[in-house]
mmCIF file of C-alpha atoms in Angstrom:
data_model
loop_
_atom_site.group_PDB
_atom_site.id
_atom_site.type_symbol
_atom_site.label_atom_id
_atom_site.label_comp_id
_atom_site.label_asym_id
_atom_site.label_seq_id
_atom_site.Cartn_x
_atom_site.Cartn_y
_atom_site.Cartn_z
ATOM 1 C CA MET A 395 56.864 -20.042 -21.070
ATOM 2 C CA THR A 396 57.374 -16.647 -19.619
ATOM 3 C CA ASN A 397 55.869 -15.486 -16.372
ATOM 4 C CA GLN A 398 53.965 -12.304 -17.034
ATOM 5 C CA ASN A 399 52.711 -10.606 -13.914
ATOM 6 C CA PRO A 400 50.970 -7.266 -14.213
ATOM 7 C CA PRO A 401 52.708 -4.430 -12.410
ATOM 8 C CA GLN A 402 51.275 -3.740 -8.960
ATOM 9 C CA ASP A 403 49.851 -0.320 -8.160
ATOM 10 C CA ASP A 404 51.346 1.508 -5.227
ATOM 11 C CA ALA A 405 47.811 2.621 -4.237
ATOM 12 C CA GLN A 406 46.827 -0.939 -3.413
ATOM 13 C CA GLU A 407 49.590 -1.384 -0.887
ATOM 14 C CA PRO A 408 48.486 -1.183 2.740
ATOM 15 C CA GLN A 409 49.109 2.168 4.306
ATOM 16 C CA GLU A 410 51.332 2.370 7.282
ATOM 17 C CA ASP A 411 50.063 3.880 10.514
ATOM 18 C CA VAL A 412 51.015 7.508 10.724
ATOM 19 C CA GLU A 413 51.982 8.601 14.173
ATOM 20 C CA ALA A 414 50.977 11.959 15.530
ATOM 21 C CA PRO A 415 53.750 14.519 15.805
ATOM 22 C CA GLU A 416 55.449 14.715 19.150
ATOM 23 C CA GLY A 417 53.725 16.926 21.699
ATOM 24 C CA THR A 418 50.199 16.137 20.493
ATOM 25 C CA GLU A 419 48.120 13.398 21.939
ATOM 26 C CA GLN A 420 45.462 11.529 20.072
ATOM 27 C CA PRO A 421 42.347 10.624 22.089
ATOM 28 C CA GLU A 422 41.642 6.975 22.646
ATOM 29 C CA GLY A 423 39.423 5.431 19.999
ATOM 30 C CA ALA A 424 40.223 8.180 17.489
ATOM 31 C CA GLN A 425 41.330 6.992 14.088
ATOM 32 C CA ASP A 426 43.484 8.752 11.564
ATOM 33 C CA GLY A 427 41.674 11.615 9.867
ATOM 34 C CA GLN A 428 38.760 11.646 12.312
ATOM 35 C CA GLU A 429 38.228 14.396 14.773
ATOM 36 C CA THR A 430 36.466 13.894 18.069
ATOM 37 C CA PRO A 431 34.085 16.617 19.121
ATOM 38 C CA PRO A 432 35.246 18.686 22.065
ATOM 39 C CA ASP A 433 33.468 18.268 25.367
ATOM 40 C CA ASP A 434 32.590 21.943 25.521
ATOM 41 C CA ALA A 435 28.995 22.971 26.112
ATOM 42 C CA GLU A 436 29.185 25.133 22.994
ATOM 43 C CA ALA A 437 29.751 22.124 20.741
ATOM 44 C CA ASP A 438 26.473 20.462 21.813
ATOM 45 C CA PRO A 439 24.143 23.209 23.047
ATOM 46 C CA GLU A 440 20.693 22.392 24.392
ATOM 47 C CA THR A 441 18.009 23.248 21.908
ATOM 48 C CA PHE A 442 15.549 24.354 24.572
ATOM 49 C CA PRO A 443 15.911 24.955 28.305
ATOM 50 C CA LYS A 444 14.857 22.080 30.517
ATOM 51 C CA GLU A 445 12.084 24.124 32.192
ATOM 52 C CA TYR A 446 10.545 24.990 28.825
ATOM 53 C CA VAL A 447 10.570 21.355 27.688
ATOM 54 C CA GLN A 448 8.981 20.256 30.973
ATOM 55 C CA LYS A 449 6.283 22.914 30.579
ATOM 56 C CA LEU A 450 5.519 21.648 27.058
ATOM 57 C CA ARG A 451 5.337 18.058 28.300
ATOM 58 C CA ASP A 452 2.953 19.047 31.098
ATOM 59 C CA GLU A 453 0.720 20.904 28.627
ATOM 60 C CA ALA A 454 0.712 17.909 26.290
ATOM 61 C CA ALA A 455 -0.214 15.572 29.157
ATOM 62 C CA ALA A 456 -3.063 17.877 30.199
ATOM 63 C CA SER A 457 -4.283 17.993 26.593
ATOM 64 C CA ARG A 458 -4.285 14.199 26.414
ATOM 65 C CA VAL A 459 -6.338 14.007 29.624
ATOM 66 C CA ARG A 460 -8.862 16.543 28.281
ATOM 67 C CA ALA A 461 -9.090 14.678 24.969
ATOM 68 C CA ARG A 462 -9.699 11.385 26.784
ATOM 69 C CA GLN A 463 -12.450 13.015 28.872
ATOM 70 C CA ALA A 464 -14.015 14.511 25.739
ATOM 71 C CA ASP A 465 -14.009 11.083 24.097
ATOM 72 C CA GLU A 466 -15.686 9.515 27.132
ATOM 73 C CA LEU A 467 -18.332 12.245 27.237
ATOM 74 C CA SER A 468 -18.979 11.849 23.506
ATOM 75 C CA GLU A 469 -19.537 8.122 23.944
ATOM 76 C CA ARG A 470 -21.915 8.738 26.859
ATOM 77 C CA LEU A 471 -23.839 11.277 24.780
ATOM 78 C CA HIS A 472 -24.073 8.748 21.951
ATOM 79 C CA VAL A 473 -25.549 6.132 24.295
ATOM 80 C CA GLU A 474 -28.099 8.623 25.610
ATOM 81 C CA LEU A 475 -29.123 9.736 22.110
ATOM 82 C CA VAL A 476 -29.703 6.106 21.142
ATOM 83 C CA ARG A 477 -31.630 5.525 24.384
ATOM 84 C CA ALA A 478 -33.819 8.578 23.628
ATOM 85 C CA THR A 479 -35.011 6.988 20.380
ATOM 86 C CA GLY A 480 -36.391 4.033 22.364
ATOM 87 C CA ARG A 481 -35.844 1.695 19.429
ATOM 88 C CA LEU A 482 -33.114 -0.511 20.922
ATOM 89 C CA ALA A 483 -33.442 -2.648 24.048
ATOM 90 C CA ASP A 484 -29.807 -1.892 24.940
ATOM 91 C CA PRO A 485 -28.502 1.431 23.602
ATOM 92 C CA THR A 486 -24.899 0.208 23.811
ATOM 93 C CA ASP A 487 -25.591 -2.284 21.002
ATOM 94 C CA LEU A 488 -25.038 0.472 18.455
ATOM 95 C CA ALA A 489 -21.303 1.143 18.087
ATOM 96 C CA TYR A 490 -20.084 4.684 18.713
ATOM 97 C CA VAL A 491 -19.495 6.766 15.592
ATOM 98 C CA ALA A 492 -18.773 10.490 15.898
ATOM 99 C CA GLY A 493 -21.005 11.205 12.881
ATOM 100 C CA HIS A 494 -24.058 10.047 14.854
ATOM 101 C CA LEU A 495 -23.646 13.019 17.183
ATOM 102 C CA GLU A 496 -23.649 15.547 14.374
ATOM 103 C CA ASP A 497 -26.649 14.406 12.345
ATOM 104 C CA VAL A 498 -29.839 12.830 13.680
ATOM 105 C CA ASP A 499 -30.647 11.341 10.271
ATOM 106 C CA VAL A 500 -27.342 9.467 10.229
ATOM 107 C CA LEU A 501 -28.108 8.112 13.706
ATOM 108 C CA GLU A 502 -31.586 6.982 12.645
ATOM 109 C CA ALA A 503 -30.175 5.337 9.518
ATOM 110 C CA ALA A 504 -27.590 3.484 11.611
ATOM 111 C CA ILE A 505 -30.299 2.223 13.976
ATOM 112 C CA ASP A 506 -32.435 1.140 11.000
ATOM 113 C CA ASP A 507 -29.472 -0.729 9.514
ATOM 114 C CA LEU A 508 -28.682 -2.430 12.822
ATOM 115 C CA LEU A 509 -32.285 -3.498 13.338
ATOM 116 C CA ALA A 510 -32.489 -4.811 9.757
ATOM 117 C CA ARG A 511 -29.434 -6.989 10.370
ATOM 118 C CA ARG A 512 -30.317 -7.953 13.966
ATOM 119 C CA PRO A 513 -34.032 -7.584 14.693
ATOM 120 C CA HIS A 514 -33.683 -9.280 18.090
ATOM 121 C CA LEU A 515 -32.004 -6.105 19.412
ATOM 122 C CA ALA A 516 -35.225 -4.093 19.032
ATOM 123 C CA SER A 517 -36.972 -2.766 22.091
ATOM 124 C CA ARG A 518 -40.003 -4.797 23.114
ATOM 125 C CA ARG A 519 -42.765 -2.797 24.706
ATOM 126 C CA LEU A 520 -46.038 -4.396 25.575
ATOM 127 C CA THR A 521 -49.162 -2.458 24.829
ATOM 128 C CA GLY A 522 -52.705 -3.072 25.869
ATOM 129 C CA ASP A 523 -54.018 -5.122 28.784
ATOM 130 C CA VAL A 524 -51.834 -8.124 29.494
ATOM 131 C CA GLY A 525 -53.592 -9.045 32.694
ATOM 132 C CA GLN A 526 -50.952 -7.798 35.059
ATOM 133 C CA GLY A 527 -50.274 -4.682 37.007
ATOM 134 C CA ALA A 528 -52.651 -1.926 37.996
ATOM 135 C CA THR A 529 -56.019 -1.828 36.343
ATOM 136 C CA GLY A 530 -57.950 1.278 35.491
ATOM 137 C CA GLY A 531 -60.028 2.319 38.580
ATOM 138 C CA GLU A 532 -61.475 0.684 41.646
ATOM 139 C CA VAL A 533 -63.772 -2.242 41.173
ATOM 140 C CA SER A 534 -66.238 -3.032 43.924
ATOM 141 C CA VAL A 535 -66.941 -6.679 44.601
ATOM 142 C CA ASP A 536 -70.625 -7.638 44.432
ATOM 143 C CA LEU A 537 -70.983 -11.002 46.169
ATOM 144 C CA ALA A 538 -74.684 -11.263 45.358
ATOM 145 C CA GLY A 539 -73.886 -10.735 41.652
ATOM 146 C CA LEU A 540 -71.184 -13.431 41.756
ATOM 147 C CA LEU A 541 -73.621 -15.930 43.361
ATOM 148 C CA ARG A 542 -76.289 -15.191 40.754
ATOM 149 C CA SER A 543 -73.865 -15.616 37.839
ATOM 150 C CA GLY A 544 -72.466 -18.869 39.207
ATOM 151 C CA ALA A 545 -75.839 -20.562 39.774
#
């Protein structure tokens, strides 16, 4: 029996560490073949000046505040438009949808749909004489007429 081992490639042998030539220093943490970027300001310039970035951030914050206020005002307007219809006991029962502000027919259809699903949310207004509150005009009391009708 003969021992046949394939020949080993020289490329698979581990490479020895190559030292830098004398007079040059390698930075700590640098590996062979890798360059470390210089610490110069030119190597990593700022894209925009700090003042300009701060100005943009301030404008963006102001825009967010205005957008939040616009959203709040839109929701208040929605509640008041629903209240103006008089069809719901509590106008906040209808959820805010931006489309309701643009088209009255869409708002009316949404109220109709809500009342079809939940009729107990409808406004209840009494009409006619229910025996309470102010009556129409002054009534004089006729004691003689009351005695005659009671006897």
